[in-house]
XYZ file of C-alpha atoms in Angstrom:
538
model
C 27.145 -1.955 2.143
C 24.418 0.176 3.715
C 21.789 1.753 1.494
C 22.100 5.506 1.266
C 18.922 7.500 0.760
C 19.014 10.586 -1.461
C 15.678 12.370 -0.966
C 15.628 14.783 -3.920
C 17.726 12.815 -6.359
C 17.184 9.109 -5.742
C 14.874 8.596 -8.640
C 16.141 5.935 -10.666
C 13.426 5.104 -8.107
C 10.527 5.260 -10.527
C 11.286 4.084 -14.042
C 8.261 3.376 -16.164
C 7.328 1.420 -19.239
C 3.593 1.700 -19.433
C 3.154 0.437 -22.962
C 4.714 -2.832 -21.773
C 2.730 -3.044 -18.562
C -0.634 -2.112 -19.986
C -0.247 -3.920 -23.281
C -0.848 -2.360 -26.669
C -3.305 0.510 -26.625
C -6.356 0.047 -28.778
C -6.339 1.767 -32.149
C -7.898 5.200 -31.913
C -9.773 6.702 -34.825
C -9.169 10.284 -35.894
C -12.072 12.574 -35.089
C -12.414 14.191 -38.503
C -15.104 16.544 -37.214
C -12.342 18.555 -35.531
C -10.957 20.975 -38.106
C -9.566 24.498 -38.193
C -13.118 25.744 -38.839
C -14.813 23.782 -36.042
C -12.130 23.818 -33.357
C -11.684 26.413 -30.620
C -8.321 27.370 -32.133
C -6.444 27.013 -35.388
C -3.392 25.285 -33.963
C -2.782 21.785 -35.299
C 0.256 19.554 -35.499
C 0.802 16.463 -37.602
C 2.021 12.919 -37.123
C 5.554 13.584 -38.494
C 5.948 16.486 -36.036
C 5.042 14.181 -33.158
C 7.438 11.499 -34.387
C 10.211 14.081 -34.627
C 9.557 15.271 -31.084
C 9.762 11.735 -29.707
C 13.013 11.126 -31.571
C 14.507 14.297 -30.094
C 13.254 13.508 -26.590
C 13.867 9.848 -25.753
C 12.698 10.382 -22.155
C 9.125 10.496 -23.493
C 9.391 7.584 -25.915
C 7.920 5.146 -23.400
C 4.683 7.119 -23.718
C 4.598 6.977 -27.531
C 1.306 5.055 -27.624
C -0.299 7.535 -25.259
C 0.934 10.488 -27.350
C -0.433 9.073 -30.600
C -3.751 7.995 -29.073
C -4.309 11.355 -27.440
C -3.509 13.526 -30.476
C -5.014 11.181 -33.033
C -8.337 11.222 -31.202
C -8.400 15.022 -31.342
C -7.264 15.106 -35.014
C -3.893 16.515 -33.845
C -5.400 19.727 -32.489
C -3.258 21.450 -29.831
C -4.379 20.750 -26.262
C -2.507 23.263 -24.075
C -2.729 26.324 -26.362
C -5.455 28.363 -27.994
C -5.179 31.407 -30.218
C -4.530 33.662 -27.215
C -1.614 31.582 -25.963
C -1.286 29.048 -23.153
C -4.604 27.849 -21.790
C -5.635 27.895 -18.141
C -5.030 24.167 -17.713
C -1.340 24.596 -18.467
C -1.020 26.955 -15.493
C -2.956 24.536 -13.272
C -0.731 21.675 -14.317
C 2.532 23.547 -13.672
C 1.258 24.484 -10.200
C 0.387 20.842 -9.596
C 3.870 19.755 -10.665
C 5.437 22.262 -8.277
C 3.321 20.997 -5.393
C 4.095 17.344 -6.120
C 7.837 17.965 -6.438
C 7.765 19.754 -3.090
C 5.673 17.090 -1.330
C 7.640 14.094 -2.575
C 11.055 15.796 -2.734
C 11.172 14.275 -6.195
C 13.377 16.043 -8.707
C 12.556 13.542 -11.465
C 9.361 15.462 -12.231
C 11.285 18.701 -12.773
C 12.058 19.527 -16.402
C 14.130 22.720 -16.638
C 13.519 23.030 -20.388
C 9.756 22.820 -19.950
C 9.751 25.412 -17.165
C 11.823 27.788 -19.327
C 9.456 27.386 -22.285
C 6.395 27.738 -20.089
C 7.718 30.951 -18.540
C 8.479 32.465 -21.939
C 4.909 31.879 -23.139
C 3.426 32.798 -19.776
C 5.145 36.190 -19.764
C 3.776 37.312 -23.136
C 0.253 37.818 -24.439
C -0.865 35.810 -27.441
C 1.357 33.592 -29.574
C 4.297 35.903 -30.186
C 6.824 33.084 -30.048
C 7.588 30.942 -33.082
C 5.326 28.053 -34.082
C 8.261 25.660 -33.540
C 8.585 26.786 -29.911
C 4.825 26.485 -29.383
C 4.906 22.946 -30.784
C 7.793 21.952 -28.518
C 6.073 23.431 -25.447
C 2.761 21.781 -26.330
C 4.302 18.321 -26.619
C 6.521 18.724 -23.548
C 3.466 19.606 -21.460
C 1.709 16.446 -22.670
C 4.806 14.328 -22.085
C 5.311 15.701 -18.604
C 1.648 15.058 -17.822
C 2.051 11.404 -18.842
C 5.189 11.177 -16.718
C 3.471 12.779 -13.728
C 0.293 10.672 -13.979
C 2.278 7.467 -14.470
C 4.212 8.077 -11.269
C 1.460 9.391 -9.024
C -1.358 7.086 -10.094
C 0.252 3.831 -11.240
C 3.593 3.711 -9.441
C 6.965 2.372 -10.460
C 7.341 -0.149 -13.234
C 8.512 -3.117 -11.197
C 7.381 -6.718 -11.354
C 5.343 -6.722 -8.167
C 5.135 -10.504 -8.073
C 8.882 -10.505 -7.359
C 7.973 -8.563 -4.216
C 5.361 -11.128 -3.146
C 2.434 -8.934 -4.271
C -0.368 -10.675 -6.182
C -3.146 -8.090 -5.924
C -3.886 -6.989 -9.518
C -2.535 -3.494 -10.047
C -4.928 -0.844 -11.219
C -4.595 0.231 -14.852
C -5.179 3.738 -16.115
C -5.323 5.047 -19.666
C -3.008 8.051 -19.479
C -4.258 9.484 -22.774
C -7.883 9.294 -21.586
C -6.870 10.853 -18.263
C -5.234 13.793 -20.051
C -8.324 14.283 -22.208
C -10.563 14.252 -19.123
C -8.267 16.659 -17.304
C -8.311 19.191 -20.110
C -12.095 19.149 -20.172
C -12.331 19.837 -16.428
C -11.955 22.975 -14.406
C -9.277 21.658 -12.061
C -5.827 20.257 -12.673
C -6.957 16.653 -12.161
C -10.723 16.314 -11.751
C -10.557 12.521 -11.548
C -7.870 12.395 -8.869
C -10.185 11.404 -6.009
C -11.165 8.230 -7.823
C -7.630 7.414 -8.933
C -5.692 7.938 -5.711
C -6.055 5.435 -2.888
C -7.548 7.167 0.189
C -4.654 5.842 2.269
C -2.172 7.583 -0.043
C -3.793 10.961 0.510
C -3.725 10.496 4.290
C -0.107 9.279 4.439
C 1.484 11.802 2.050
C 1.437 14.851 4.400
C 3.506 12.974 6.991
C 6.358 12.698 4.507
C 7.028 16.430 4.858
C 7.091 16.135 8.650
C 9.885 13.577 8.523
C 11.829 15.542 5.924
C 11.693 18.457 8.388
C 13.005 16.230 11.187
C 15.795 15.051 8.908
C 16.750 18.589 7.899
C 16.803 19.801 11.514
C 19.683 17.377 12.026
C 19.484 17.131 15.823
C 18.551 13.456 15.970
C 20.245 11.526 18.766
C 20.153 7.908 19.908
C 18.438 7.254 23.208
C 20.238 4.790 25.491
C 18.199 1.958 26.971
C 17.356 2.343 30.672
C 18.714 -0.230 33.100
C 15.123 -1.303 33.761
C 11.748 -0.202 32.303
C 10.625 3.244 33.428
C 7.189 3.638 35.045
C 4.875 6.493 35.945
C 5.915 8.675 38.910
C 9.578 7.635 38.613
C 12.429 10.064 37.990
C 15.350 9.320 35.696
C 18.018 11.257 33.815
C 16.720 9.764 30.516
C 13.205 11.128 30.886
C 13.950 14.662 29.544
C 15.483 13.107 26.416
C 12.510 10.773 26.001
C 10.119 13.704 26.357
C 12.074 15.630 23.712
C 11.824 12.691 21.307
C 8.098 12.191 21.867
C 7.584 15.916 21.316
C 9.555 15.710 18.070
C 7.360 12.808 16.926
C 4.100 14.523 17.867
C 3.096 12.190 20.689
C 3.760 14.759 23.440
C 1.933 18.016 22.798
C 4.457 20.325 24.485
C 8.167 20.347 25.235
C 9.000 19.455 28.828
C 12.534 19.157 30.247
C 11.623 17.799 33.694
C 12.891 14.367 34.725
C 9.665 12.972 36.228
C 7.491 10.357 34.528
C 4.234 12.294 34.813
C 0.693 11.721 33.530
C 1.372 13.582 30.256
C 4.354 11.329 29.513
C 2.256 8.259 30.343
C -0.396 9.332 27.844
C 2.256 10.078 25.191
C 3.950 6.732 25.868
C 0.750 4.750 25.365
C -0.042 6.710 22.208
C 3.395 5.946 20.784
C 3.141 2.281 21.765
C -0.253 1.959 20.104
C 0.844 3.424 16.793
C 3.945 1.235 16.746
C 1.987 -1.927 17.504
C 3.684 -2.393 20.883
C 2.055 -3.559 24.087
C 0.300 -0.498 25.573
C 1.536 -1.057 29.120
C 2.748 2.519 29.651
C 6.250 1.355 30.613
C 9.272 2.622 28.676
C 11.529 -0.355 27.973
C 13.979 -1.591 25.304
C 11.339 -2.275 22.602
C 9.939 1.234 22.833
C 13.391 2.836 22.893
C 14.328 0.855 19.769
C 11.321 2.226 17.885
C 12.016 5.770 19.135
C 15.568 5.510 17.778
C 14.517 4.748 14.192
C 15.951 7.654 12.213
C 13.901 10.136 10.141
C 15.820 8.886 7.095
C 14.575 5.345 7.712
C 11.001 6.490 8.317
C 11.069 8.563 5.113
C 12.079 5.477 3.200
C 9.369 3.437 4.920
C 6.706 6.034 4.058
C 7.844 6.193 0.417
C 7.723 2.391 0.119
C 4.166 2.312 1.429
C 3.068 5.255 -0.724
C 4.332 3.223 -3.661
C 2.261 0.200 -2.615
C -0.809 2.420 -2.231
C -0.391 3.542 -5.851
C -0.773 -0.076 -6.912
C -4.024 -0.667 -5.044
C -7.223 -1.061 -7.066
C -10.155 1.232 -6.226
C -11.805 0.550 -2.884
C -15.061 -1.418 -3.357
C -18.233 0.577 -2.730
C -20.071 -2.357 -1.138
C -19.062 -4.999 1.400
C -15.443 -6.107 1.562
C -12.854 -7.536 3.932
C -9.372 -6.065 4.282
C -6.474 -7.676 6.145
C -3.191 -5.847 6.805
C -0.598 -8.533 7.497
C 2.008 -6.512 9.499
C -0.790 -5.038 11.626
C -2.293 -8.476 12.397
C -5.705 -6.925 11.836
C -8.853 -7.598 9.798
C -11.272 -4.822 8.857
C -14.830 -5.670 7.734
C -16.663 -3.066 5.641
C -20.396 -2.854 4.993
C -21.491 -0.675 2.065
C -18.030 0.882 1.952
C -17.998 1.868 5.641
C -16.091 0.155 8.433
C -18.412 -2.140 10.386
C -15.925 -3.776 12.782
C -12.357 -5.011 13.077
C -10.666 -7.943 14.794
C -7.248 -9.340 15.576
C -5.853 -12.021 13.296
C -2.923 -14.420 13.281
C -0.885 -14.612 10.068
C 1.798 -16.865 8.657
C 5.187 -17.063 10.283
C 8.282 -16.081 8.314
C 8.906 -19.513 6.798
C 5.251 -19.918 5.778
C 4.309 -16.302 5.087
C 0.783 -15.282 4.167
C 0.479 -14.349 0.485
C -0.523 -10.808 -0.555
C -3.476 -11.206 -2.933
C -7.194 -10.562 -3.442
C -10.149 -12.872 -3.910
C -13.871 -13.331 -3.294
C -15.208 -15.030 -0.189
C -17.986 -17.420 -1.196
C -18.284 -20.180 1.409
C -18.708 -20.528 5.162
C -17.849 -24.048 6.348
C -19.091 -25.024 9.800
C -17.521 -27.841 11.861
C -14.831 -28.267 9.196
C -12.578 -31.195 8.537
C -8.924 -30.261 8.273
C -7.209 -31.956 5.375
C -3.664 -31.765 6.656
C -1.254 -30.359 4.029
C 1.337 -32.776 2.703
C 4.225 -30.703 4.081
C 2.787 -30.839 7.617
C 2.131 -34.571 7.314
C 5.736 -35.129 6.273
C 7.402 -32.764 8.742
C 5.138 -33.059 11.789
C 2.549 -35.865 11.603
C 4.756 -38.748 10.472
C 7.521 -38.005 13.027
C 4.819 -37.708 15.709
C 3.344 -41.071 14.753
C 6.774 -42.661 15.087
C 7.167 -41.252 18.589
C 3.647 -42.037 19.783
C 1.334 -44.787 18.528
C -1.675 -42.786 19.801
C -0.582 -39.583 18.059
C -3.500 -39.559 15.599
C -6.262 -40.632 17.983
C -5.166 -38.087 20.595
C -5.596 -35.356 17.994
C -8.885 -36.587 16.529
C -7.115 -37.441 13.251
C -7.463 -40.336 10.848
C -5.696 -41.683 7.777
C -8.047 -41.609 4.772
C -5.616 -42.775 2.073
C -2.046 -42.646 0.852
C -0.107 -40.395 -1.506
C 2.948 -42.427 -2.431
C 4.743 -43.263 0.809
C 2.908 -40.597 2.800
C -0.444 -41.092 4.528
C -3.285 -38.693 3.693
C -4.441 -37.380 7.055
C -7.663 -35.642 8.009
C -8.633 -34.110 11.345
C -12.287 -34.530 12.260
C -14.556 -31.719 13.499
C -14.283 -30.930 17.182
C -12.849 -28.692 19.841
C -9.222 -29.509 19.075
C -9.556 -29.186 15.294
C -6.770 -26.911 14.030
C -9.309 -24.918 11.984
C -11.525 -24.434 15.022
C -15.298 -24.409 14.569
C -15.595 -22.603 11.225
C -13.590 -21.646 8.162
C -14.198 -19.115 5.394
C -13.197 -19.908 1.816
C -12.297 -17.587 -1.033
C -10.967 -19.923 -3.771
C -7.370 -19.096 -4.721
C -4.169 -20.663 -5.985
C -2.372 -20.255 -2.652
C -4.571 -22.517 -0.492
C -5.143 -19.654 1.952
C -8.375 -19.049 3.847
C -9.714 -17.615 7.113
C -10.447 -19.937 10.016
C -11.103 -20.257 13.714
C -8.504 -21.815 16.035
C -8.611 -23.644 19.379
C -5.543 -21.642 20.519
C -7.420 -18.513 21.570
C -4.658 -17.238 23.874
C -2.418 -16.409 20.892
C -4.621 -13.435 19.950
C -3.368 -11.484 22.961
C 0.250 -11.617 21.751
C 1.748 -8.409 20.337
C 3.372 -10.211 17.395
C 0.957 -12.702 15.867
C 2.788 -14.526 13.075
C 2.313 -18.141 14.097
C 0.352 -19.883 11.328
C 1.347 -22.018 8.363
C 0.073 -19.290 6.007
C -3.691 -19.199 6.534
C -5.271 -16.428 8.604
C -6.794 -17.232 11.981
C -9.569 -14.826 12.969
C -10.145 -13.587 16.501
C -13.969 -13.447 16.306
C -15.083 -16.192 13.905
C -18.750 -16.242 14.921
C -19.043 -12.471 14.413
C -17.608 -12.848 10.915
C -20.017 -15.712 10.127
C -22.959 -13.629 11.352
C -21.892 -10.736 9.134
C -21.553 -12.911 6.025
C -24.927 -14.608 6.585
C -26.825 -11.601 7.968
C -29.009 -11.265 4.854
C -29.952 -14.946 4.811
C -33.159 -15.366 6.846
C -32.456 -19.066 7.343
C -29.490 -18.244 9.594
C -29.453 -16.643 13.037
C -27.126 -16.623 16.043
C -28.509 -19.834 17.542
C -28.363 -21.760 14.281
C -24.790 -20.589 13.667
C -23.797 -21.806 17.138
C -25.442 -25.154 16.477
C -23.647 -25.567 13.154
C -20.281 -24.566 14.632
C -20.520 -27.176 17.383
C -21.928 -29.970 15.223
C -20.041 -33.196 14.593
C -20.632 -33.056 10.843
C -19.160 -30.577 8.379
C -21.638 -28.195 6.696
C -20.920 -25.939 3.714
C -22.927 -22.739 3.193
C -22.608 -20.639 0.061
C -23.075 -16.932 0.766
C -25.751 -15.047 -1.152
C -23.129 -12.801 -2.709
C -19.352 -13.068 -2.935
C -17.501 -10.678 -0.620
C -14.247 -9.171 -1.968
C -11.207 -9.930 0.168
C -7.922 -8.001 0.052
C -4.900 -9.294 1.953
C -2.338 -6.477 1.867
C 1.020 -5.555 3.369
C 1.473 -2.024 4.724
C 4.055 -1.106 7.347
C 3.139 2.611 7.381
C -0.348 4.098 7.174
C -2.644 6.665 8.780
C -5.620 5.292 10.700
C -9.185 6.600 10.876
C -8.200 8.898 13.756
C -5.537 10.569 11.599
C -2.668 8.967 13.529
C 0.462 7.738 11.730
C 1.228 4.058 12.358
C 4.362 2.024 11.720
C 4.858 -1.739 11.946
C 7.751 -4.131 11.645
C 8.644 -5.529 8.230
C 7.897 -9.100 9.320
C 8.473 -10.702 5.893
C 11.278 -8.353 4.733
C 9.094 -7.084 1.881
C 10.104 -3.485 2.640
C 13.752 -4.407 2.276
C 13.106 -6.057 -1.100
C 11.278 -2.918 -2.225
C 14.104 -0.680 -1.023
C 16.626 -2.705 -3.021
C 14.612 -2.021 -6.181
C 13.541 1.549 -5.536
C 16.428 3.382 -3.909
C 19.897 4.280 -5.099
C 22.724 2.775 -3.080
C 25.581 4.867 -1.764
C 28.604 4.811 -4.098
C 31.593 2.967 -2.681
C 34.100 5.648 -3.629
C 35.022 8.487 -5.956
C 35.690 7.814 -9.628
């Protein structure tokens, strides 16, 4: 059964349980200095009133701890009202809700009762409505704020480890966030620190694809008999130009059937942002990506927006970021991109794990302690076929583990780890390393490894990590890499490493990129996040 996507109404998509995820909130003491005489208004509620509200409104019960912490800390003084009526922050928040609902096409953040109450108070001066209605509006505004902040800043309440994600999710105190918001001049003064920069860049493209979906004139492009090249004419070219114009790669609509310079430029742009070979020829792989429907791209964007909500704050100093589906490493110095390089990641059966760590060691001329699984599945069968199998590969047996030999490959040109490896201790036995198979870095799809990450420019990475150590320079690094003896070097400071998985993002040039879901993580996310089409009427 195919998944059906319901843009405005899919949201059993984001169901939260923050008290479970974040653990018990710390006990908050009542600020007894806040009284009717000292406060900016004389509106107070009490604990039984809050309990009654939560009993009447089970949708907010998952935020019970946040409610009690927030109001207890302010001695149960109203937050959204003063003696003249609704405060300015209530208007800011309603506007923010409207914007978010429109951007995400997310009806779950719309509360008809709240909007009705808000309008009734907004349309009158002062507090001419009953105290019971003011209390209900006050608490609904707080509850809707918790619901909004939970969704936008923390994401859906799913067990991310079931989705192969082991980067610790960021945690936010929703009650503290509400308190900070009410003290500020804007709807959410802390939003820049709480929202991943990638989220803010990707979100606007969601509206573009909703527009494409609503226009409803999407058509499937047939594959040409052979790849199309510049200066050729073909009946398919007008359709291809229309599609590239729809997607923003061609700047103007052109119905001619010639493969001109403008189409060549648009073709290479599209190929680049899809991770295809930028050869300028229009063949089956490009047509396949051009045929992906707006509905599918919307789902892909939403999945990646969700992942971006989980990401911890970006480090201000040095850090290394790897995006697995992009086959790319980005190296940051003092929070700014210093350089990037191609990488090779794990193949489907031995996928690279999504996690974070701290790089602490550079190991020159490394030994390779061959994993037990490789010894069993590759080394032992090879030894049976060829008595010189080990010596031809610069390997030796250094012990036994039960019936299996313990095999180590010595430093050298054919060492599987190349001339250097980079260690960030973790439970997954994953690290960065060089490789003797340099030709693999030119491949479009680079998932060839047993799980570790092979780096395209290992010496450049070593120079970066040791740049502040005066005892190391380019010549000494070369010497250590080509030595016959392994040498471990501990870096002066640990460098944070994040190995992530994003199949949709916006790059530094503001261009939207998509990549293939090489490990099927997107599909697993979709199964948890989106409503499936009903099989029939009931």
